[in-house]
Amino acid sequence: MVLLWNEFRGTFIGGHEMYQILTDSECDLPAKFLEENNVKAIYFHTEIDGKELVNDFGKSYSLDEFYEQIKAGVLPSTTQVNVGEYLEFFKKYVEKGMAIVYVGFSGGLSGSMSSANQAREILLEDFPEADIRIVDTLAASGGEGRLLLEAIRLQKAGASLDDLISWFDKNKLRLQQWFTVDNLTYLYHGGRISRASATLGTLLKVKPLLDVDPAGKLRFVSKIRTRKKSLLTLAQKVVTAIQSDPDQPIIITTSGDWEAAETVKQHIINKVPKADIQINPIGMTISSHTGFGCVAVFALGSQARQ
């Protein structure tokens, strides 16, 4: 039996609550995968020399070409998704009476999350019965993507929207996300480190280890003297994190250094031979702030990060 309930609170089909999962292009999951799982994404924007580029998973602009540009020293600028864009994105589902959940890029790294919440409040004025949920993943890149995998898994398992939100509230800080970069200039350009630190670090060949704190903001963890050691450290962090759940999906992302990403993958497999690992490209927005050669790893740990 099919039951339809379209009063801006949700839709039930065959006794199961149906809701639309939404995300953004900073999740760094393959576009084909999102399409196959009926997840819709809003796109961030990047600008180079006055030309606006849409971060649409490489559909309209080659990511490889973009990586070559930042490798050559081009410094792109980025803009957050504005309220109007979110209004348009959400409204087409709300008007149909569909419950929606937006699983989005960390509010600690972008003002876009604030824009999404503002759009929600505006829509509720016109559609007071609408069910619009906003999840700040407090994560970036494949970290957002890793949590999105859980949202998809839960929906397929029949979890209600309330259950999905409850899972995020209890578990999203279990996400472990570690980064290293090969060029400190972009962290300086983005205001993450001082000019002196960038210059000295470059001279000393420092490769910083970074993570994302519980507020969803980037932070330095330690300084590592060589690229080789930094990649090994990323792998070790993952191996430690997955001890309680070694079969879980692991995501590695990179802004163009595929060889380095494969090195991290092999280090993990050496310790966990059956590890489920995917390597994905980092989109233009985040790559604009990391430069060429960023490598990041993401997995769920047993404890919340501190």
mmCIF file of C-alpha atoms in Angstrom:
data_model
loop_
_atom_site.group_PDB
_atom_site.id
_atom_site.type_symbol
_atom_site.label_atom_id
_atom_site.label_comp_id
_atom_site.label_asym_id
_atom_site.label_seq_id
_atom_site.Cartn_x
_atom_site.Cartn_y
_atom_site.Cartn_z
ATOM 1 C CA MET A 1 0.000 0.000 0.000
ATOM 2 C CA VAL A 2 1.269 3.452 -0.855
ATOM 3 C CA LEU A 3 0.467 6.263 1.556
ATOM 4 C CA LEU A 4 1.023 9.840 0.483
ATOM 5 C CA TRP A 5 1.206 12.679 2.992
ATOM 6 C CA ASN A 6 2.067 16.044 1.513
ATOM 7 C CA GLU A 7 1.470 18.662 4.159
ATOM 8 C CA PHE A 8 5.002 20.038 4.131
ATOM 9 C CA ARG A 9 5.996 17.603 6.871
ATOM 10 C CA GLY A 10 7.094 14.603 4.907
ATOM 11 C CA THR A 11 6.077 11.847 2.552
ATOM 12 C CA PHE A 12 5.462 8.246 3.450
ATOM 13 C CA ILE A 13 5.752 5.483 0.869
ATOM 14 C CA GLY A 14 4.997 1.918 1.837
ATOM 15 C CA GLY A 15 4.981 2.929 5.494
ATOM 16 C CA HIS A 16 8.501 4.432 5.380
ATOM 17 C CA GLU A 17 9.208 8.109 5.722
ATOM 18 C CA MET A 18 10.774 9.595 2.604
ATOM 19 C CA TYR A 19 12.979 12.672 2.636
ATOM 20 C CA GLN A 20 15.354 14.304 0.212
ATOM 21 C CA ILE A 21 19.035 14.349 1.152
ATOM 22 C CA LEU A 22 20.815 17.488 -0.042
ATOM 23 C CA THR A 23 24.474 18.437 0.123
ATOM 24 C CA ASP A 24 27.022 20.697 -1.550
ATOM 25 C CA SER A 25 29.968 20.282 -3.861
ATOM 26 C CA GLU A 26 32.444 20.379 -0.961
ATOM 27 C CA CYS A 27 31.591 16.778 -0.033
ATOM 28 C CA ASP A 28 34.106 15.583 -2.649
ATOM 29 C CA LEU A 29 32.177 12.437 -3.496
ATOM 30 C CA PRO A 30 31.852 11.416 -7.161
ATOM 31 C CA ALA A 31 28.959 13.074 -8.994
ATOM 32 C CA LYS A 32 27.894 9.701 -10.387
ATOM 33 C CA PHE A 33 27.653 8.254 -6.882
ATOM 34 C CA LEU A 34 25.457 11.136 -5.733
ATOM 35 C CA GLU A 35 23.224 10.729 -8.773
ATOM 36 C CA GLU A 36 22.880 6.991 -8.194
ATOM 37 C CA ASN A 37 21.786 7.653 -4.611
ATOM 38 C CA ASN A 38 19.458 10.562 -5.463
ATOM 39 C CA VAL A 39 21.471 13.108 -3.488
ATOM 40 C CA LYS A 40 21.276 16.629 -4.894
ATOM 41 C CA ALA A 41 24.090 19.161 -4.469
ATOM 42 C CA ILE A 42 24.388 22.936 -4.517
ATOM 43 C CA TYR A 43 27.590 24.259 -6.075
ATOM 44 C CA PHE A 44 30.250 26.532 -4.581
ATOM 45 C CA HIS A 45 32.127 29.055 -6.729
ATOM 46 C CA THR A 46 35.770 29.926 -7.374
ATOM 47 C CA GLU A 47 37.294 32.790 -9.321
ATOM 48 C CA ILE A 48 40.562 33.018 -11.264
ATOM 49 C CA ASP A 49 41.594 36.282 -12.941
ATOM 50 C CA GLY A 50 38.046 37.582 -12.843
ATOM 51 C CA LYS A 51 36.568 34.404 -14.341
ATOM 52 C CA GLU A 52 34.006 32.609 -12.188
ATOM 53 C CA LEU A 53 34.280 28.833 -12.082
ATOM 54 C CA VAL A 54 31.521 26.588 -10.776
ATOM 55 C CA ASN A 55 32.658 23.826 -8.458
ATOM 56 C CA ASP A 56 30.354 21.245 -10.032
ATOM 57 C CA PHE A 57 32.509 18.140 -9.577
ATOM 58 C CA GLY A 58 34.545 18.968 -12.680
ATOM 59 C CA LYS A 59 31.577 18.947 -15.072
ATOM 60 C CA SER A 60 32.140 22.440 -16.456
ATOM 61 C CA TYR A 61 35.855 22.913 -15.733
ATOM 62 C CA SER A 62 38.658 20.375 -15.662
ATOM 63 C CA LEU A 63 39.943 19.735 -12.162
ATOM 64 C CA ASP A 64 43.262 18.585 -13.619
ATOM 65 C CA GLU A 65 43.588 21.939 -15.378
ATOM 66 C CA PHE A 66 42.738 23.718 -12.141
ATOM 67 C CA TYR A 67 45.368 21.716 -10.255
ATOM 68 C CA GLU A 68 47.965 22.673 -12.859
ATOM 69 C CA GLN A 69 47.075 26.330 -12.373
ATOM 70 C CA ILE A 70 47.509 26.268 -8.596
ATOM 71 C CA LYS A 71 50.647 24.162 -8.984
ATOM 72 C CA ALA A 72 52.013 27.014 -11.104
ATOM 73 C CA GLY A 73 51.226 29.476 -8.313
ATOM 74 C CA VAL A 74 47.859 30.918 -9.353
ATOM 75 C CA LEU A 75 45.940 32.166 -6.302
ATOM 76 C CA PRO A 76 42.173 31.739 -6.809
ATOM 77 C CA SER A 77 39.535 33.457 -4.693
ATOM 78 C CA THR A 78 36.410 31.802 -3.337
ATOM 79 C CA THR A 79 32.930 32.980 -2.366
ATOM 80 C CA GLN A 80 30.362 31.402 -0.107
ATOM 81 C CA VAL A 81 26.994 30.231 -1.381
ATOM 82 C CA ASN A 82 24.552 33.072 -0.693
ATOM 83 C CA VAL A 83 21.089 33.035 0.860
ATOM 84 C CA GLY A 84 19.328 33.453 -2.479
ATOM 85 C CA GLU A 85 21.023 30.394 -3.931
ATOM 86 C CA TYR A 86 19.984 28.285 -0.950
ATOM 87 C CA LEU A 87 16.422 29.615 -1.175
ATOM 88 C CA GLU A 88 16.185 28.486 -4.782
ATOM 89 C CA PHE A 89 17.832 25.155 -3.977
ATOM 90 C CA PHE A 90 15.549 24.302 -1.035
ATOM 91 C CA LYS A 91 12.317 25.802 -2.316
ATOM 92 C CA LYS A 92 11.777 23.405 -5.215
ATOM 93 C CA TYR A 93 11.501 20.546 -2.719
ATOM 94 C CA VAL A 94 9.567 22.456 -0.078
ATOM 95 C CA GLU A 95 6.947 23.507 -2.639
ATOM 96 C CA LYS A 96 6.337 19.825 -3.368
ATOM 97 C CA GLY A 97 5.813 19.106 0.315
ATOM 98 C CA MET A 98 9.027 17.117 0.635
ATOM 99 C CA ALA A 99 10.977 16.921 3.874
ATOM 100 C CA ILE A 100 14.612 17.819 3.254
ATOM 101 C CA VAL A 101 17.898 17.477 5.096
ATOM 102 C CA TYR A 102 20.920 19.493 4.005
ATOM 103 C CA VAL A 103 24.211 17.873 5.020
ATOM 104 C CA GLY A 104 26.673 20.695 4.537
ATOM 105 C CA PHE A 105 30.194 22.074 4.660
ATOM 106 C CA SER A 106 31.520 23.144 8.070
ATOM 107 C CA GLY A 107 30.219 26.462 9.352
ATOM 108 C CA GLY A 108 33.602 26.914 10.995
ATOM 109 C CA LEU A 109 35.238 27.131 7.572
ATOM 110 C CA SER A 110 32.616 28.921 5.495
ATOM 111 C CA GLY A 111 29.751 31.358 5.949
ATOM 112 C CA SER A 112 27.666 29.209 3.618
ATOM 113 C CA MET A 113 26.226 27.259 6.533
ATOM 114 C CA SER A 114 24.883 30.522 7.957
ATOM 115 C CA SER A 115 23.342 31.289 4.556
ATOM 116 C CA ALA A 116 21.638 27.886 4.544
ATOM 117 C CA ASN A 117 20.123 28.511 7.968
ATOM 118 C CA GLN A 118 18.923 31.957 6.922
ATOM 119 C CA ALA A 119 17.283 30.474 3.839
ATOM 120 C CA ARG A 120 15.545 27.935 6.051
ATOM 121 C CA GLU A 121 14.087 30.658 8.280
ATOM 122 C CA ILE A 122 12.834 32.637 5.287
ATOM 123 C CA LEU A 123 11.145 29.578 3.786
ATOM 124 C CA LEU A 124 9.458 28.721 7.079
ATOM 125 C CA GLU A 125 7.765 32.106 6.996
ATOM 126 C CA ASP A 126 5.980 31.128 3.772
ATOM 127 C CA PHE A 127 5.769 27.400 4.485
ATOM 128 C CA PRO A 128 5.401 27.120 8.291
ATOM 129 C CA GLU A 129 4.711 23.385 8.109
ATOM 130 C CA ALA A 130 7.811 22.641 6.046
ATOM 131 C CA ASP A 131 10.311 20.140 7.430
ATOM 132 C CA ILE A 132 13.761 21.573 6.663
ATOM 133 C CA ARG A 133 16.727 20.178 8.562
ATOM 134 C CA ILE A 134 20.216 21.637 8.408
ATOM 135 C CA VAL A 135 23.209 19.518 9.461
ATOM 136 C CA ASP A 136 26.511 21.310 9.990
ATOM 137 C CA THR A 137 28.924 18.423 9.527
ATOM 138 C CA LEU A 138 31.764 20.432 11.115
ATOM 139 C CA ALA A 139 33.795 18.780 8.384
ATOM 140 C CA ALA A 140 35.476 19.490 5.074
ATOM 141 C CA SER A 141 36.075 17.635 1.827
ATOM 142 C CA GLY A 142 35.918 13.859 2.242
ATOM 143 C CA GLY A 143 34.959 14.377 5.894
ATOM 144 C CA GLU A 144 31.666 15.868 4.824
ATOM 145 C CA GLY A 145 31.491 13.080 2.260
ATOM 146 C CA ARG A 146 32.164 10.384 4.849
ATOM 147 C CA LEU A 147 29.272 11.634 6.987
ATOM 148 C CA LEU A 148 27.083 11.864 3.902
ATOM 149 C CA LEU A 149 27.744 8.163 3.309
ATOM 150 C CA GLU A 150 26.209 7.536 6.724
ATOM 151 C CA ALA A 151 23.139 9.630 5.859
ATOM 152 C CA ILE A 152 22.640 7.586 2.697
ATOM 153 C CA ARG A 153 23.150 4.328 4.589
ATOM 154 C CA LEU A 154 20.647 5.305 7.259
ATOM 155 C CA GLN A 155 18.025 6.386 4.745
ATOM 156 C CA LYS A 156 18.360 3.117 2.841
ATOM 157 C CA ALA A 157 18.027 1.212 6.122
ATOM 158 C CA GLY A 158 14.673 2.906 6.711
ATOM 159 C CA ALA A 159 15.749 5.425 9.348
ATOM 160 C CA SER A 160 13.327 8.290 9.906
ATOM 161 C CA LEU A 161 14.494 11.854 9.482
ATOM 162 C CA ASP A 162 14.439 12.281 13.264
ATOM 163 C CA ASP A 163 16.601 9.175 13.627
ATOM 164 C CA LEU A 164 19.051 10.484 11.042
ATOM 165 C CA ILE A 165 19.379 13.823 12.820
ATOM 166 C CA SER A 166 19.825 12.032 16.129
ATOM 167 C CA TRP A 167 22.641 9.953 14.653
ATOM 168 C CA PHE A 168 24.442 13.086 13.506
ATOM 169 C CA ASP A 169 24.019 14.765 16.875
ATOM 170 C CA LYS A 170 25.565 11.782 18.619
ATOM 171 C CA ASN A 171 28.206 10.730 16.124
ATOM 172 C CA LYS A 172 29.453 13.460 13.794
ATOM 173 C CA LEU A 173 32.334 14.407 16.088
ATOM 174 C CA ARG A 174 33.574 10.825 15.850
ATOM 175 C CA LEU A 175 34.799 11.770 12.403
ATOM 176 C CA GLN A 176 38.583 11.858 12.268
ATOM 177 C CA GLN A 177 39.953 14.133 9.533
ATOM 178 C CA TRP A 178 43.634 14.738 8.952
ATOM 179 C CA PHE A 179 45.391 16.848 6.293
ATOM 180 C CA THR A 180 48.842 17.698 5.097
ATOM 181 C CA VAL A 181 49.857 20.202 2.426
ATOM 182 C CA ASP A 182 52.893 20.456 0.199
ATOM 183 C CA ASN A 183 52.910 24.234 -0.178
ATOM 184 C CA LEU A 184 52.523 26.592 2.773
ATOM 185 C CA THR A 185 51.900 29.613 0.554
ATOM 186 C CA TYR A 186 48.204 28.848 0.198
ATOM 187 C CA LEU A 187 47.660 28.509 3.939
ATOM 188 C CA TYR A 188 49.315 31.916 4.327
ATOM 189 C CA HIS A 189 47.211 33.384 1.512
ATOM 190 C CA GLY A 190 44.076 32.078 3.226
ATOM 191 C CA GLY A 191 45.071 33.640 6.546
ATOM 192 C CA ARG A 192 45.797 30.316 8.265
ATOM 193 C CA ILE A 193 49.467 31.027 9.025
ATOM 194 C CA SER A 194 51.747 34.080 9.079
ATOM 195 C CA ARG A 195 54.069 35.061 6.245
ATOM 196 C CA ALA A 196 57.081 34.362 8.475
ATOM 197 C CA SER A 197 55.810 30.874 9.313
ATOM 198 C CA ALA A 198 55.181 30.127 5.655
ATOM 199 C CA THR A 199 58.630 31.331 4.612
ATOM 200 C CA LEU A 200 60.480 29.520 7.388
ATOM 201 C CA GLY A 201 58.433 26.362 6.946
ATOM 202 C CA THR A 202 59.192 26.309 3.227
ATOM 203 C CA LEU A 203 62.912 26.719 3.870
ATOM 204 C CA LEU A 204 62.903 23.909 6.433
ATOM 205 C CA LYS A 205 60.682 21.708 4.235
ATOM 206 C CA VAL A 206 58.059 21.536 6.979
ATOM 207 C CA LYS A 207 54.922 19.591 6.103
ATOM 208 C CA PRO A 208 52.242 20.470 8.657
ATOM 209 C CA LEU A 209 49.770 17.977 10.032
ATOM 210 C CA LEU A 210 46.341 19.569 10.422
ATOM 211 C CA ASP A 211 42.900 18.482 11.519
ATOM 212 C CA VAL A 212 39.498 20.067 12.124
ATOM 213 C CA ASP A 213 38.579 20.936 15.710
ATOM 214 C CA PRO A 214 35.183 20.287 17.379
ATOM 215 C CA ALA A 215 33.988 23.727 16.234
ATOM 216 C CA GLY A 216 34.678 22.767 12.630
ATOM 217 C CA LYS A 217 37.729 25.003 12.252
ATOM 218 C CA LEU A 218 41.106 24.102 10.803
ATOM 219 C CA ARG A 219 43.942 23.735 13.308
ATOM 220 C CA PHE A 220 47.607 22.819 13.299
ATOM 221 C CA VAL A 221 48.526 19.636 15.130
ATOM 222 C CA SER A 222 52.244 19.246 14.480
ATOM 223 C CA LYS A 223 55.105 20.026 12.104
ATOM 224 C CA ILE A 224 56.690 17.171 10.189
ATOM 225 C CA ARG A 225 60.038 17.607 8.433
ATOM 226 C CA THR A 226 59.459 15.591 5.274
ATOM 227 C CA ARG A 227 56.651 14.780 2.870
ATOM 228 C CA LYS A 228 57.285 11.061 3.236
ATOM 229 C CA LYS A 229 56.823 11.201 7.011
ATOM 230 C CA SER A 230 53.705 13.347 6.706
ATOM 231 C CA LEU A 231 52.037 10.771 4.431
ATOM 232 C CA LEU A 232 52.977 7.930 6.757
ATOM 233 C CA THR A 233 51.496 9.886 9.668
ATOM 234 C CA LEU A 234 48.186 10.271 7.828
ATOM 235 C CA ALA A 235 48.029 6.522 7.312
ATOM 236 C CA GLN A 236 48.850 5.827 10.954
ATOM 237 C CA LYS A 237 46.070 8.160 12.077
ATOM 238 C CA VAL A 238 43.549 6.219 9.997
ATOM 239 C CA VAL A 239 44.753 2.815 11.188
ATOM 240 C CA THR A 240 44.350 3.950 14.789
ATOM 241 C CA ALA A 241 40.910 5.466 14.168
ATOM 242 C CA ILE A 242 39.368 2.373 12.537
ATOM 243 C CA GLN A 243 40.513 -0.230 15.067
ATOM 244 C CA SER A 244 36.981 -0.655 16.418
ATOM 245 C CA ASP A 245 35.445 -0.777 12.920
ATOM 246 C CA PRO A 246 38.048 -1.839 10.324
ATOM 247 C CA ASP A 247 35.422 -2.622 7.651
ATOM 248 C CA GLN A 248 34.092 0.927 7.412
ATOM 249 C CA PRO A 249 34.582 3.123 4.312
ATOM 250 C CA ILE A 250 37.737 5.251 4.352
ATOM 251 C CA ILE A 251 38.058 8.302 2.152
ATOM 252 C CA ILE A 252 41.322 9.817 0.921
ATOM 253 C CA THR A 253 41.190 13.075 -1.025
ATOM 254 C CA THR A 254 43.895 15.021 -2.815
ATOM 255 C CA SER A 255 44.334 18.217 -4.781
ATOM 256 C CA GLY A 256 46.148 16.541 -7.638
ATOM 257 C CA ASP A 257 48.913 14.472 -6.031
ATOM 258 C CA TRP A 258 47.549 11.041 -6.909
ATOM 259 C CA GLU A 259 50.855 9.308 -6.250
ATOM 260 C CA ALA A 260 50.914 10.636 -2.675
ATOM 261 C CA ALA A 261 47.299 9.565 -2.133
ATOM 262 C CA GLU A 262 48.129 6.056 -3.386
ATOM 263 C CA THR A 263 51.116 5.978 -1.017
ATOM 264 C CA VAL A 264 48.829 6.711 1.932
ATOM 265 C CA LYS A 265 46.403 4.036 0.731
ATOM 266 C CA GLN A 266 49.154 1.430 0.537
ATOM 267 C CA HIS A 267 50.414 2.306 4.014
ATOM 268 C CA ILE A 268 46.890 1.703 5.346
ATOM 269 C CA ILE A 269 46.457 -1.558 3.431
ATOM 270 C CA ASN A 270 49.786 -2.796 4.782
ATOM 271 C CA LYS A 271 48.238 -2.626 8.260
ATOM 272 C CA VAL A 272 44.602 -3.361 7.344
ATOM 273 C CA PRO A 273 44.658 -5.520 4.183
ATOM 274 C CA LYS A 274 40.887 -5.520 3.621
ATOM 275 C CA ALA A 275 40.423 -1.795 4.196
ATOM 276 C CA ASP A 276 37.626 -0.234 2.095
ATOM 277 C CA ILE A 277 39.344 2.850 0.641
ATOM 278 C CA GLN A 278 38.335 5.312 -2.049
ATOM 279 C CA ILE A 279 40.477 8.149 -3.407
ATOM 280 C CA ASN A 280 38.650 11.259 -4.642
ATOM 281 C CA PRO A 281 39.704 14.669 -5.957
ATOM 282 C CA ILE A 282 39.432 17.739 -3.754
ATOM 283 C CA GLY A 283 37.168 20.318 -5.346
ATOM 284 C CA MET A 284 38.227 23.773 -6.454
ATOM 285 C CA THR A 285 37.042 25.650 -3.363
ATOM 286 C CA ILE A 286 39.109 23.752 -0.830
ATOM 287 C CA SER A 287 42.026 23.321 -3.239
ATOM 288 C CA SER A 288 42.120 27.114 -3.540
ATOM 289 C CA HIS A 289 43.058 27.234 0.140
ATOM 290 C CA THR A 290 45.373 24.219 0.287
ATOM 291 C CA GLY A 291 47.276 24.537 -2.973
ATOM 292 C CA PHE A 292 48.419 21.646 -5.111
ATOM 293 C CA GLY A 293 49.334 18.435 -3.342
ATOM 294 C CA CYS A 294 47.075 18.446 -0.296
ATOM 295 C CA VAL A 295 46.321 14.924 0.917
ATOM 296 C CA ALA A 296 43.584 14.266 3.476
ATOM 297 C CA VAL A 297 42.165 11.169 5.172
ATOM 298 C CA PHE A 298 38.778 10.560 6.769
ATOM 299 C CA ALA A 299 37.317 7.785 8.917
ATOM 300 C CA LEU A 300 35.030 7.337 11.905
ATOM 301 C CA GLY A 301 36.746 6.724 15.241
ATOM 302 C CA SER A 302 35.246 5.287 18.397
ATOM 303 C CA GLN A 303 35.545 8.543 20.365
ATOM 304 C CA ALA A 304 34.598 12.138 19.631
ATOM 305 C CA ARG A 305 37.506 14.334 18.622
ATOM 306 C CA GLN A 306 38.659 16.859 21.169
#
